[in-house]
XYZ file of C-alpha atoms in Angstrom:
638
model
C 45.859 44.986 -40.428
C 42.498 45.748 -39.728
C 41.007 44.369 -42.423
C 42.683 40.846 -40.497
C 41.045 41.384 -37.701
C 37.405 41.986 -39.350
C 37.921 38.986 -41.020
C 38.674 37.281 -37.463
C 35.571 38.960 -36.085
C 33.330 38.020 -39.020
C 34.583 34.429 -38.908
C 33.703 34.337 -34.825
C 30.136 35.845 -35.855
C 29.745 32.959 -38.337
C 30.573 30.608 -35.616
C 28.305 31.728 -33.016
C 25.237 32.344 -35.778
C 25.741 28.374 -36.649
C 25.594 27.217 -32.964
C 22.214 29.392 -32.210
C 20.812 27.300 -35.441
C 21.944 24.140 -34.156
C 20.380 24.588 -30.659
C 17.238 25.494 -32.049
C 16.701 21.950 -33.983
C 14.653 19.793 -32.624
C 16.215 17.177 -30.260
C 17.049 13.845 -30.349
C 17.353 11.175 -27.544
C 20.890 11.592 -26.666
C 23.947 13.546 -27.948
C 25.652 10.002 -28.211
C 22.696 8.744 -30.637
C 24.329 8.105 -34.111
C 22.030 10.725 -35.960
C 22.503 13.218 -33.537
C 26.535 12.886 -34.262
C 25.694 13.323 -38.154
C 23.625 16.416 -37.477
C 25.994 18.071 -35.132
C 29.034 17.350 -37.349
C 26.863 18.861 -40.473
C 25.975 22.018 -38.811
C 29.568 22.087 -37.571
C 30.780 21.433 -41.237
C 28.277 24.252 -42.549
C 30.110 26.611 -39.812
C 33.751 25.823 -41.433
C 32.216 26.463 -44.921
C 30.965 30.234 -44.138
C 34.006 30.661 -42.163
C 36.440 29.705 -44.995
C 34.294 31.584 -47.422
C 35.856 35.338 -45.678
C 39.379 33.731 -45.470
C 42.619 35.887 -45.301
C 45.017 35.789 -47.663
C 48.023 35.267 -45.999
C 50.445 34.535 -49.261
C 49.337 33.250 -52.601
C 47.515 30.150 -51.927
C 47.322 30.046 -48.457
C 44.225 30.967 -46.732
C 43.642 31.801 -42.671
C 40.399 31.438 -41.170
C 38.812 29.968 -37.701
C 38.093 27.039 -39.402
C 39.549 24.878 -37.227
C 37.144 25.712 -34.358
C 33.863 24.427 -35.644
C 35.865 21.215 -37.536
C 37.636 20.428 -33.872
C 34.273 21.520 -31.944
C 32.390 18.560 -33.797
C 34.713 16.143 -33.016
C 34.662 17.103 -29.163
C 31.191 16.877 -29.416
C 29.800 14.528 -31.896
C 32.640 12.699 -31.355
C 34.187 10.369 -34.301
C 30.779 10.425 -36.658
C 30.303 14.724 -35.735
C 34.118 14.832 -36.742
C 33.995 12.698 -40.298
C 30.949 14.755 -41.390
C 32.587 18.067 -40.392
C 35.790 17.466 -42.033
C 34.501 16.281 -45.197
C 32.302 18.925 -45.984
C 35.354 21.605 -44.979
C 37.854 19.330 -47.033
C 36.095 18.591 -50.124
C 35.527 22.580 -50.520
C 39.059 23.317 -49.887
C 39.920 21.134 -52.478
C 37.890 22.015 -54.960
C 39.025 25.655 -54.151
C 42.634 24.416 -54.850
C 45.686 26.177 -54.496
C 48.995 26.414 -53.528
C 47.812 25.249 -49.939
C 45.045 22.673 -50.680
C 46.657 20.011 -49.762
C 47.968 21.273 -46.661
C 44.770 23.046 -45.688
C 43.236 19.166 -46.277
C 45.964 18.180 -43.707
C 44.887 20.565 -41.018
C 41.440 19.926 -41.621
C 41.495 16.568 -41.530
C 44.430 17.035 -38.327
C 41.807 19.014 -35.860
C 38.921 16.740 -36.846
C 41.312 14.142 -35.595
C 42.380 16.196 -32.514
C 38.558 17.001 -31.754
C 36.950 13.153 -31.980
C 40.173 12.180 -29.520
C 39.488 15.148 -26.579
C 36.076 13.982 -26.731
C 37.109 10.025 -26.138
C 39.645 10.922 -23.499
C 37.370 13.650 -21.309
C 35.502 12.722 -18.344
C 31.378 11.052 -19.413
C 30.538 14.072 -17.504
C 28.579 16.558 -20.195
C 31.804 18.646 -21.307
C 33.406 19.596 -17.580
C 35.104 22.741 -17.193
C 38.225 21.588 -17.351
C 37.960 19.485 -19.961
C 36.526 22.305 -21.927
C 39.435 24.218 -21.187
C 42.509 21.338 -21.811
C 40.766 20.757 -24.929
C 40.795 25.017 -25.725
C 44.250 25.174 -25.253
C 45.144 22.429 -27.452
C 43.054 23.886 -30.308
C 44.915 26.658 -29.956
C 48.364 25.466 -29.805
C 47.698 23.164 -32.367
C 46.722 26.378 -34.381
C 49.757 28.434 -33.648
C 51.876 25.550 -34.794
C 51.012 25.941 -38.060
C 51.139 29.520 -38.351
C 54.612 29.172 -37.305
C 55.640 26.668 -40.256
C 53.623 29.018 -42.767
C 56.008 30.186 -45.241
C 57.255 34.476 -45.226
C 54.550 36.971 -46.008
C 53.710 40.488 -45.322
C 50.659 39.157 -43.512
C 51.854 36.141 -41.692
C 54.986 38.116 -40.799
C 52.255 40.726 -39.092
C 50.121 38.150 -37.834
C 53.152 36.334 -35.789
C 54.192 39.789 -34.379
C 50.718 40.089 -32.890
C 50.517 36.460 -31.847
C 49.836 36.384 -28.378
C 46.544 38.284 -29.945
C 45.384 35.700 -31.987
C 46.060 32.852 -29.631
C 43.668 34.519 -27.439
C 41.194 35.120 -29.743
C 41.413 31.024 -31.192
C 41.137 30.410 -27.021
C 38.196 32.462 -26.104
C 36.106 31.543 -29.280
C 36.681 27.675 -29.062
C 35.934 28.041 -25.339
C 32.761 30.299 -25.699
C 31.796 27.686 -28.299
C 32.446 25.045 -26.580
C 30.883 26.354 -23.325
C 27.583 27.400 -25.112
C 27.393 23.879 -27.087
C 27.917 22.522 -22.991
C 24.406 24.536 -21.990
C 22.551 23.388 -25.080
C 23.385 19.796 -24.668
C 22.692 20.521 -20.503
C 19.476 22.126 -21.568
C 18.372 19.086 -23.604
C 19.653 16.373 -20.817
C 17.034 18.298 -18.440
C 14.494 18.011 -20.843
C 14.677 14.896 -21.323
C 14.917 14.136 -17.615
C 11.677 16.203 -17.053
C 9.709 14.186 -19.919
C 10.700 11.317 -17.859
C 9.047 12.573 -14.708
C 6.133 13.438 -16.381
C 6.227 10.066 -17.518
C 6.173 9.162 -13.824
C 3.531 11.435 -12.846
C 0.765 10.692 -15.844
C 1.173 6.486 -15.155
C 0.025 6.663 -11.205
C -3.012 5.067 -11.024
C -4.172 8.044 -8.440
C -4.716 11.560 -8.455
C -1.260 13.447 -8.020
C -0.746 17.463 -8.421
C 1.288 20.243 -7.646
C -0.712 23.866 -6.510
C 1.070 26.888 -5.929
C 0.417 28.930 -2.567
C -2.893 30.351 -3.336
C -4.129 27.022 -4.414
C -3.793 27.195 -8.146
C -2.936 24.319 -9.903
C 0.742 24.049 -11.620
C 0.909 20.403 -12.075
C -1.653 17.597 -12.652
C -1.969 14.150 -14.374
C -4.825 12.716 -15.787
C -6.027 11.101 -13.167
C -6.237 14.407 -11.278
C -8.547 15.261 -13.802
C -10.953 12.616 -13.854
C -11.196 12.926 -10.287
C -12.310 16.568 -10.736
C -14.516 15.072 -13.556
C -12.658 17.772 -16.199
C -11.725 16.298 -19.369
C -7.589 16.650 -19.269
C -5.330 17.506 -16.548
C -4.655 20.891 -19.027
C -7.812 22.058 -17.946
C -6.648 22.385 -14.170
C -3.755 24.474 -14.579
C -4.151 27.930 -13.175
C -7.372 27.048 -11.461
C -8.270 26.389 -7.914
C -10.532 23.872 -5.718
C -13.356 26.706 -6.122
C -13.291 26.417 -9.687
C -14.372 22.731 -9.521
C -15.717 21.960 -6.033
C -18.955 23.308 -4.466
C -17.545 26.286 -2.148
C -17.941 23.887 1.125
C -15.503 21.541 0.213
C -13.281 23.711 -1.590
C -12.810 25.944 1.058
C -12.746 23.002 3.480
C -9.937 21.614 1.271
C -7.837 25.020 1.437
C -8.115 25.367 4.684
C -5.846 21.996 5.186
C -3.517 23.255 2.686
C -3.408 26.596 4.365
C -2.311 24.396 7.902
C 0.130 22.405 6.271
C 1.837 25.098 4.586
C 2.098 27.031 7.780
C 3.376 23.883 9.425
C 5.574 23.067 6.630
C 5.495 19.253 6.952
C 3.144 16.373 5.292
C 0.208 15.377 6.759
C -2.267 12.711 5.876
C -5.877 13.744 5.894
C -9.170 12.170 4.924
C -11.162 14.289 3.216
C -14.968 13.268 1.311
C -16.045 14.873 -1.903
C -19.922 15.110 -2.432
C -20.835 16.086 -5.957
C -24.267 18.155 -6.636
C -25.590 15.000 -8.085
C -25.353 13.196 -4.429
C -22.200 11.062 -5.520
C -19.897 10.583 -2.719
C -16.444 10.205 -2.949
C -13.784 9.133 0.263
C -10.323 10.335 -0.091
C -7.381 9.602 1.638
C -4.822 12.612 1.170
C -0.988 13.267 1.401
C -0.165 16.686 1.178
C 3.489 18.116 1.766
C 5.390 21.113 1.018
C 7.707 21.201 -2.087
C 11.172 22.807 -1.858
C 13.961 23.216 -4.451
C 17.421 22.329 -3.072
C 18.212 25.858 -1.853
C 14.672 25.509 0.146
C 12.567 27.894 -1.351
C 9.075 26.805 -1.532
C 8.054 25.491 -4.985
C 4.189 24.346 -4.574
C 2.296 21.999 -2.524
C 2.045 18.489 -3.618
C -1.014 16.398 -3.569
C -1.224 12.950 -3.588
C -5.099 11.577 -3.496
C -6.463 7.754 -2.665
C -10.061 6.884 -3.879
C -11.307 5.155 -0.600
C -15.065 4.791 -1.455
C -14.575 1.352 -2.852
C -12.792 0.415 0.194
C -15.474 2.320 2.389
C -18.239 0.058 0.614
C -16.241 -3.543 1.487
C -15.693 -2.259 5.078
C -19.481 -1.605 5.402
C -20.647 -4.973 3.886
C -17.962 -6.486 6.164
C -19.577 -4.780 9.508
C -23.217 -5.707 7.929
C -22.277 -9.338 7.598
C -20.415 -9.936 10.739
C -21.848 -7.751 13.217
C -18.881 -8.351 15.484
C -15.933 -6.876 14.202
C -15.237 -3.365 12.863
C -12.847 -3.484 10.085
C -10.243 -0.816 9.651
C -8.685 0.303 6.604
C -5.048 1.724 6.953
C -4.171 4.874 4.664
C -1.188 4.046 3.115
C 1.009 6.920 1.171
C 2.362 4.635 -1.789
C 5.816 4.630 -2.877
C 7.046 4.430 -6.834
C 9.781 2.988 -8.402
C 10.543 2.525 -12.357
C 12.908 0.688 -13.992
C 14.181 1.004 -17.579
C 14.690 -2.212 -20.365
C 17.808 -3.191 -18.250
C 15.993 -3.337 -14.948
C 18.298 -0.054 -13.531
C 16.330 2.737 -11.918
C 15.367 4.696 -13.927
C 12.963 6.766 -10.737
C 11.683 6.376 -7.128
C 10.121 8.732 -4.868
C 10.870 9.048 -1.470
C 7.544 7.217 -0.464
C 9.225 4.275 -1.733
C 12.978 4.707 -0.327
C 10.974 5.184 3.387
C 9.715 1.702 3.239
C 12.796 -0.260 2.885
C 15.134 2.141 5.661
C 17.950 -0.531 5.760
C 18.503 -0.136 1.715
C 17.478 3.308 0.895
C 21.027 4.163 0.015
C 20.624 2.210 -2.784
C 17.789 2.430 -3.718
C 18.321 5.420 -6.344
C 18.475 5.888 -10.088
C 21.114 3.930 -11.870
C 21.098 1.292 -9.748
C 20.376 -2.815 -10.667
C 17.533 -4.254 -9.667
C 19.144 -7.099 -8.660
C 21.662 -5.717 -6.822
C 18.996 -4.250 -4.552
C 17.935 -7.208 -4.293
C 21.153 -8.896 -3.228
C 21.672 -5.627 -0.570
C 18.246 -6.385 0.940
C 18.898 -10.192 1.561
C 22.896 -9.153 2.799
C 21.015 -6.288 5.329
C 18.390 -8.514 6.558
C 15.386 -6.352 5.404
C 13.526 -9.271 3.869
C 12.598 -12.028 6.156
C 12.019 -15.693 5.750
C 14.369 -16.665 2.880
C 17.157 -19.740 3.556
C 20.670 -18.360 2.875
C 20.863 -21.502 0.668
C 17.535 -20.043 -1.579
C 18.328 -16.704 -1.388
C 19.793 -16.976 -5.391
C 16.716 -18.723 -6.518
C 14.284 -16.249 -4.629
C 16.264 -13.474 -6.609
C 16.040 -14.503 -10.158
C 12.428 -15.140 -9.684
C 11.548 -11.792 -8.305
C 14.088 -10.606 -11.146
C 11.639 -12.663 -13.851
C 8.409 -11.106 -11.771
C 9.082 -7.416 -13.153
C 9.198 -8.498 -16.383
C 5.520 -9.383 -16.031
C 2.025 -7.812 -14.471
C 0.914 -9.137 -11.169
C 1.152 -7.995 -7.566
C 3.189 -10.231 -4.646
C 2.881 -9.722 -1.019
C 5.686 -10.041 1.374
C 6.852 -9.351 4.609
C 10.060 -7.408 5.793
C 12.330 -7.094 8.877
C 10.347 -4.568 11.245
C 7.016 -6.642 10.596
C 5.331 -4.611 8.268
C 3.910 -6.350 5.237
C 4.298 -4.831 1.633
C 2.438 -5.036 -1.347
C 4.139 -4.655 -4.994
C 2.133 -4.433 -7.948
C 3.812 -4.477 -10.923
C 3.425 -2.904 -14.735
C 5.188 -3.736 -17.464
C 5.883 -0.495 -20.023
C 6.103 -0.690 -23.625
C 9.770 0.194 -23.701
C 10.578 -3.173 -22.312
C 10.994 -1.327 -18.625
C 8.354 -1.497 -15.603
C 6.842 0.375 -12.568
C 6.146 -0.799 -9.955
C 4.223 0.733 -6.930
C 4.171 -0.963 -3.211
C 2.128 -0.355 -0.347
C 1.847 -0.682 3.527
C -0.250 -3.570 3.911
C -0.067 -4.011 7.424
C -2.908 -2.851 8.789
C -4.431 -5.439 6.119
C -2.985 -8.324 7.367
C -3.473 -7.427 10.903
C -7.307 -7.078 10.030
C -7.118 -10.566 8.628
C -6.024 -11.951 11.893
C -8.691 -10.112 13.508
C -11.398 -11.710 11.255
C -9.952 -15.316 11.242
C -9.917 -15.448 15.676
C -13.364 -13.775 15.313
C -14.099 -16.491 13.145
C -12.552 -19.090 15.550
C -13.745 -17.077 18.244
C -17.603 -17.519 16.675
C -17.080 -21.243 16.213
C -16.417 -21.848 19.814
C -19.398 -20.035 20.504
C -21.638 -21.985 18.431
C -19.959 -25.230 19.906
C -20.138 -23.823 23.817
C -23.391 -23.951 25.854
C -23.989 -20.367 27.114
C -25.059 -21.136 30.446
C -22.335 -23.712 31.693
C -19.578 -23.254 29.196
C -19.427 -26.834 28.182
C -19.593 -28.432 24.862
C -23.857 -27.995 23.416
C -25.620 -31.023 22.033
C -24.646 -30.051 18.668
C -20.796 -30.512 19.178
C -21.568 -33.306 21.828
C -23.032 -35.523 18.902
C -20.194 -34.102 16.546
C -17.608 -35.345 19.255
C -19.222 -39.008 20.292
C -19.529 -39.465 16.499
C -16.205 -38.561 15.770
C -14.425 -40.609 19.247
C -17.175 -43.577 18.282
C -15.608 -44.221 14.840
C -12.099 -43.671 16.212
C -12.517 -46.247 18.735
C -14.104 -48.989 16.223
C -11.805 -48.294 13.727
C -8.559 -49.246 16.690
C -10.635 -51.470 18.520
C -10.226 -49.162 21.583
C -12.099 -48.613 24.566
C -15.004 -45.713 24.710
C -16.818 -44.753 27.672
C -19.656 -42.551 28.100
C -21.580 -41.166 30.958
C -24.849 -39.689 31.173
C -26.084 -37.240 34.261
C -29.509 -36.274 35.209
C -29.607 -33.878 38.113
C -32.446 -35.165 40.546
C -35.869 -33.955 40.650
C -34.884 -30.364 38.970
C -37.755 -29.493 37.975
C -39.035 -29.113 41.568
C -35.867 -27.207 42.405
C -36.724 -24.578 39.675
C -40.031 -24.682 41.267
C -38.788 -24.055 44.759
C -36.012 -21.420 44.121
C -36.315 -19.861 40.519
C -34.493 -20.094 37.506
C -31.913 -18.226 38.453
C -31.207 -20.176 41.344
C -31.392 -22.994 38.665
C -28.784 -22.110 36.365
C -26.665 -21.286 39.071
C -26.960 -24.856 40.534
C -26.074 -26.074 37.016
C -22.994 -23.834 36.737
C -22.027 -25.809 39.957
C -22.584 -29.329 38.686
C -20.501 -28.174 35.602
C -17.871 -27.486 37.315
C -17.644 -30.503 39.073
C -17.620 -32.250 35.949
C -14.617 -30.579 34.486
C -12.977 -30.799 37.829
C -13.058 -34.509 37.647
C -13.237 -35.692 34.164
C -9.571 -34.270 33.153
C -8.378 -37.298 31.342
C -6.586 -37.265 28.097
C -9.489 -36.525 25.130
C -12.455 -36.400 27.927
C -15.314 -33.677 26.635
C -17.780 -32.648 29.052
C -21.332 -31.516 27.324
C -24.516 -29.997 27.958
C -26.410 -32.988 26.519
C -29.667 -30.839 27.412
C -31.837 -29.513 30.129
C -30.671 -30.556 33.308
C -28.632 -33.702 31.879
C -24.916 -33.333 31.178
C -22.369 -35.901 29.474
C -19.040 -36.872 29.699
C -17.200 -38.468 26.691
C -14.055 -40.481 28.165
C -11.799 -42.132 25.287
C -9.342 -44.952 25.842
C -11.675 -45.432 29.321
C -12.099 -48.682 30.418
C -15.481 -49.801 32.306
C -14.062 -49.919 35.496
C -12.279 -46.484 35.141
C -15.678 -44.315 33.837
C -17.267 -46.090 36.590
C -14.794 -44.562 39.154
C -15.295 -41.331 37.807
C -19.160 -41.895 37.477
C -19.097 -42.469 41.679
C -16.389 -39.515 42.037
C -18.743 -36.802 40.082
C -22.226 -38.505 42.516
C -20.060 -37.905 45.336
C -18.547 -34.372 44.526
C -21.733 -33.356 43.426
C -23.672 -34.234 46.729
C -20.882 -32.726 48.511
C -21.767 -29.221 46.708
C -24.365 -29.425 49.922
C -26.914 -27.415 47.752
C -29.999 -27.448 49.437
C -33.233 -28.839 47.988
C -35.903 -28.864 49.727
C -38.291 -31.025 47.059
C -36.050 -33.436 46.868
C -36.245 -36.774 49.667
C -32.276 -35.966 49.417
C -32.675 -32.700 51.055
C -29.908 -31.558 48.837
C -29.277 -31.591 45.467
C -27.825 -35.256 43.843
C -27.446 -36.355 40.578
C -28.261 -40.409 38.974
C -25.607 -41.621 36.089
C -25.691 -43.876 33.814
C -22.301 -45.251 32.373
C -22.011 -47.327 29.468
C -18.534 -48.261 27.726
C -18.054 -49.719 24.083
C -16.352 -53.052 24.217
C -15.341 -55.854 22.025
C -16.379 -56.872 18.610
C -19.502 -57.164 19.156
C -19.843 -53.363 19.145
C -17.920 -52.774 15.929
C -21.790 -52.145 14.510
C -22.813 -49.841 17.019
C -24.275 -46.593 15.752
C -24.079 -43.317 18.316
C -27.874 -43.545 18.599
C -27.721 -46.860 20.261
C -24.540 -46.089 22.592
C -26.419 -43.091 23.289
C -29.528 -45.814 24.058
C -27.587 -47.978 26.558
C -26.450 -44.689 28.401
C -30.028 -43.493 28.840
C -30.938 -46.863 30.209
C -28.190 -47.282 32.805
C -29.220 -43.290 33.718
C -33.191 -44.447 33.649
C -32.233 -47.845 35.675
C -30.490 -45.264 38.216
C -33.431 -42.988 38.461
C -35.666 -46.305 39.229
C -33.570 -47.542 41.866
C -34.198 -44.552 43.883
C -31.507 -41.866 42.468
C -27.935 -40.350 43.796
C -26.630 -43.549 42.473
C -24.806 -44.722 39.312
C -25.679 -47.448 36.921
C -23.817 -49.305 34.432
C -25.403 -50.809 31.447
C -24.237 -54.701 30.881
C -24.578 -56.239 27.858
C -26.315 -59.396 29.709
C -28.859 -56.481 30.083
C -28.499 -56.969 33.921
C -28.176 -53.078 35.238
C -26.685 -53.068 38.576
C -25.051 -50.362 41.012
C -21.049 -50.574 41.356
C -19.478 -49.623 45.161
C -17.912 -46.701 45.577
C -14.329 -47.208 46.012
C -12.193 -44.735 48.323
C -10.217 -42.325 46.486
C -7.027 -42.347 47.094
C-alpha cells in the first residue's frame, strides 16, 4: 500500500514540476489568445505523459494515475484548444501502450478533457474565482471516483476503495492547488501586462513626468524626463537625485518644495526656473502630489513638469509690442485619456476625470467613447449643441479621434478645453486636454484693448470728440451714403471767436478748458440719429448731421451760438466780452450735388463759417448755392 501512495505523491510532484515550467515561458498577450491555448494544453499534455509513465497497476491492464488533473486543468484553462492538445498527446500514448484498458483509459481521457473545456465555458470571465476553482475541484474529483467505482475486483482497487475518502482528498487538494497556482500565474501576467500599458502611458506624454521616492531619488521617469535633465534615457535617472543633475541651488531649491508638499501631503502647483551652467534658462510649471497605494501608504512623489519658456518668450514679445496689456499665462495640470482600436478606454488619469465633474463616473477604462459622449450631451456638460444636432456633433467628434489635430470647446461651468489628439499605431489614440481658460479670457482682453486703442486713435484727447482723422473718415463715409439714396446731409462748421487772444489773455490751460465747454455744448445739442461731433482742428469743431434738412442744421446751428454764449465765459479780448462762436452750415441737396467730393462740401462750409466771421461773428451763416450767404433768425425753442 505504500508503494500506492508514492506513486500518488510522485504523480502530484510531476504535476507541480510541469506548472513551475509553464509559468516560466515567456508570455503571450492574453490567456484567451489561440497560441497561448496550444501551449498551455501542450505543457498540460506533457504533465499527463510523466504522470502516466509511474502508473499503478491496479489489475492487468488497467493503470491509475493523476492523469486526469493536468488533462481536465487544460481544459479549465486553455479552454477547448488547451483541452484537444492535452488529450491527444495523453490518448495517443495510452493507446499505443495498449492493454486491457486502452480503450477505456481513451474514454476517460478524452471524458475530463471534455469536463475541463466545459467548467471553463460555464465559470464566471473573472480570472478563475474561488469558487469556481473549487465547483470545478469537486467535479474532477467525483468524476474520478466514479470510475474507480466501476473498475473491475482487484487486490489493489479493492484497497484503494477502502481508503477512498483518502484519495478523493488527495484528487481535491492537487487539482485545487493546481488550479489555484495556474490562477496566480495567469494574475501575475494580467498585471504585467496592465503595467506595460501604463508605461505605455507614461513614455507618450509630451512632458516631463516621474516618480521620486522620499529622499528624492528617482523610481520612475520617461523620456522626456530625461531630456529635460539633458541625460540620454530616462534609465539613467533611476536611483539618482536633483543634485546629481542640477547645480546645488536649484536642486536644493527643488527639494525643498518636495520636502513641503510631502509634509503637507497634498498637490501643489509651483513654478520653478532651471538655469543651466551654460546660461540656458528654462521656466517650468510643476505639479507635484503625493502617491499612495490603496491601503494609503506612501509610494513616491509624482512629478509632472510644463516647459513654459516658449510661452514666457510670446508673453514678452506680446508686452514689447503692445505696451498696454500684460498677458498672463494660466498653468494648467493636463489630463490624459487613451483609447484602444475600438475607441473604449483603455486609461485616464485623474487630471482628466476633474475636468469634466458631471461625467467622471464614466469616464473610466472600458468604457465607449461614444457613450461618453452621449452622457455629456444627456448631463449638460457641453454647451451650445441643438438637441436636434447633438447625433451629428457625436459621430464627428467620434471620426476626430481617429485622426491628429486639436479642437477647442467650451463646457457647462465656462471653462474652455483644449483636446489634442494622437493617433497610435495600434489603430487606438490619446488624447490630452487642457484648461484653456485663462487663454481665452486673455484673448478678450487683447481684442477690447484693441477696440479700446482704436477709439483712442479716433477720439481727440482734449475734448473727447471724434479727431480730424475719423471726422474725414465719417463725412466721407455719410457723403457717399447720402448720394448714393439721394438723402439729405448737413454739415456745420464752428470757429470759436478771436481764441487766439483768449489764450493770450488767460493761458492754455484756461484754453482747453473753454474748449472742453464748447464740446460739451455740442454733444448736448447735436443728439440726432447718426450726428458725429469732431474736433475738425484748433479751435474749430464740426458737426456731421445725416438725414438733416437745411432748415433743421440751421436750428441747431442758432441753438449751439446761443448755448454757447450762454456758457457766460468771460473774454476780455473779445468786443463780445464773452466768449461766442461764428458757424457756417452747409447741407447737400439735390442732383446737382450727386458730384460733390468731401473737399468741396468741406469748401462751402468754410465759406458760410468765413462769411460769418466777416459779418461781425456770434452769428451763423448758411452757404446758398445762388452763392448769396445770408444770416437765418433765430427761432424760439420750444
Amino acid at each position: 500500500m505504500h508503494a500506492l501512495w508514492n506513486h500518488v505523491l510522485a504523480n502530484c510532484a510531476v504535476i507541480l514540476f510541469v506548472i513551475l515550467a509553464w509559468t516560466n515561458l515567456p508570455q503571450g498577450k492574453t490567456v484567451s489568445d489561440r497560441r497561448e491555448q496550444l501551449k498551455l494544453g501542450a505543457f498540460f499534455g506533457l504533465a499527463a505523459l510523466l504522470v502516466m509513465t509511474r502508473p499503478i497497476e491496479a489489475a492487468p491492464g488497467i493503470q491509475i494515475d493523476l492523469r486526469t488533473i493536468p488533462i481536465a486543468i487544460a481544459g479549465f484553462a486553455g479552454g477547448w484548444p488547451g483541452a484537444l492538445v492535452a488529450s491527444a498527446m495523453a490518448g495517443a500514448y495510452r493507446l499505443w501502450i495498449g492493454g486491457q484498458g486502452a480503450i477505456p483509459g481513451f474514454s476517460t481521457i478524452l471524458g475530463f478533457a471534455v469536463l475541463g473545456a466545459v467548467c471553463g465555458m460555464l465559470r464566471l470571465r473573472d480570472r478563475f474565482p474561488f469558487g469556481a476553482i473549487f465547483g470545478f475541484s469537486v467535479l474532477v474529483t467525483v468524476f474520478d471516483l466514479l470510475i474507480i467505482s466501476i473498475m473491475p475486483e482487484h487486490d489493489t482497487i479493492d484497497a484503494l476503495r477502502h481508503q477512498m475518502a483518502i484519495w478523493a482528498g488527495t484528487i481535491f487538494i492537487t487539482t485545487y492547488f493546481a488550479s489555484l497556482s495556474v490562477q496566480a500565474e495567469l494574475r501575475r501576467r494580467d498585471i504585467g501586462r496592465t503595467l506595460k500599458t501604463y508605461e505605455a502611458v507614461i513614455q507618450s506624454l509630451p512632458e516631463s513626468l516621474n516618480v521620486k521616492d522620499e529622499d528624492g531619488r528617482f523610481v520612475l521617469a520617461n523620456q522626456a524626463t530625461a531630456k529635460l535633465m539633458r541625460v540620454s534615457s530616462a534609465g539613467d535617472l533611476i536611483g539618482k537625485t536633483d543634485f546629481d543633475f542640477y547645480p546645488p541651488d536649484i536642486a536644493s531649491a527643488f527639494q525643498a518644495d518636495e520636502q513641503q508638499i510631502l509634509a503637507a501631503g497634498t498637490a501643489r502647483l509651483v513654478e520653478q526656473k532651471i538655469t543651466w551652467d551654460d546660461g540656458t534658462a528654462i521656466d517650468l510649471s510643476t505639479l507635484k502630489a503625493p502617491l499612495h497605494d490603496p491601503d494609503g501608504q506612501f509610494l513616491g512623489l509624482i512629478t509632472h513638469n510644463r516647459d513654459l519658456t516658449e510661452k514666457r518668450r510670446l508673453q514678452r514679445a506680446l508686452l514689447e509690442s503692445e505696451k498696454r496689456i500684460k498677458a498672463a499665462l494660466s498653468n494648467m495640470a493636463d489630463g490624459l485619456i487613451m483609447f484602444d482600436a475600438n475607441l473604449n478606454v483603455v486609461f485616464c488619469n485623474e487630471q482628466y476625470r476633474s475636468m469634466f465633474p458631471l461625467t467622471a463616473d464614466v469616464r473610466v477604462p472600458g468604457m465607449p467613447a461614444r457613450q461618453i459622449l452621449e452622457t455629456a450631451m444627456a448631463r449638460g456638460e457641453l454647451t451650445g449643441i441643438p438637441p436636434e444636432q447633438a447625433t451629428a456633433f457625436i459621430d464627428s467628434a467620434m471620426s476626430r479621434l481617429k485622426l491628429s489635430g486639436t479642437v477647442e470647446f467650451p463646457i457647462y461651468d465656462g471653462r474652455w478645453v483644449e483636446s489634442r489628439t494622437t493617433p497610435l499605431d495600434d489603430g487606438g489614440c490619446l488624447v490630452v486636454c487642457s484648461d484653456v481658460t485663462r487663454a481665452k479670457q486673455d484673448e478678450q482682453e487683447l481684442r477690447e484693448l484693441n477696440q479700446r486703442l482704436s477709439e483712442m486713435a479716433m477720439t481727440d484727447s482734449l475734448t473727447e470728440l471724434l479727431n480730424r482723422r475719423a471726422f474725414d473718415a465719417t463725412l466721407a463715409t455719410e457723403l457717399e451714403r447720402a448720394q448714393a439714396a439721394d438723402l439729405r446731409l448737413s454739415l456745420v462748421l464752428i470757429d470759436v471767436d478771436r481764441f487766439k487772444a483768449y489764450n493770450d489773455t488767460y493761458g492754455h490751460t484756461s484754453g482747453d478748458q473753454c474748449l472742453r465747454q464748447v464740446a460739451e455744448v455740442l454733444r448736448a445739442v447735436a443728439r440726432r440719429p447718426g450726428a458725429r461731433s469732431a474736433r475738425y482742428g484748433g479751435e474749430e469743431l464740426a458737426v456731421v448731421l445725416p438725414n438733416t434738412t437745411e432748415e433743421e442744421a440751421i436750428r441747431i446751428a442758432h441753438d449751439l451760438r446761443q448755448r454757447i454764449r450762454d456758457l457766460s465765459i468771460p473774454h476780455m479780448g473779445s468786443e463780445k466780452g464773452v466768449v461766442t462762436a461764428s458757424i457756417g452750415v452747409t447741407t447737400l441737396c439735390g442732383s446737382a450735388d450727386r458730384l460733390l467730393t468731401s473737399a468741396q462740401f468741406i469748401g462751402r462750409a468754410d465759406q458760410a463759417l468765413y462769411n460769418a466771421k466777416a459779418a461781425g461773428r456770434d452769428i451763423v451763416r448758411c452757404w446758398q448755392e445762388s452763392n448769396q450767404h445770408f444770416d437765418r433768425p433765430l427761432q424760439a425753442r420750444g
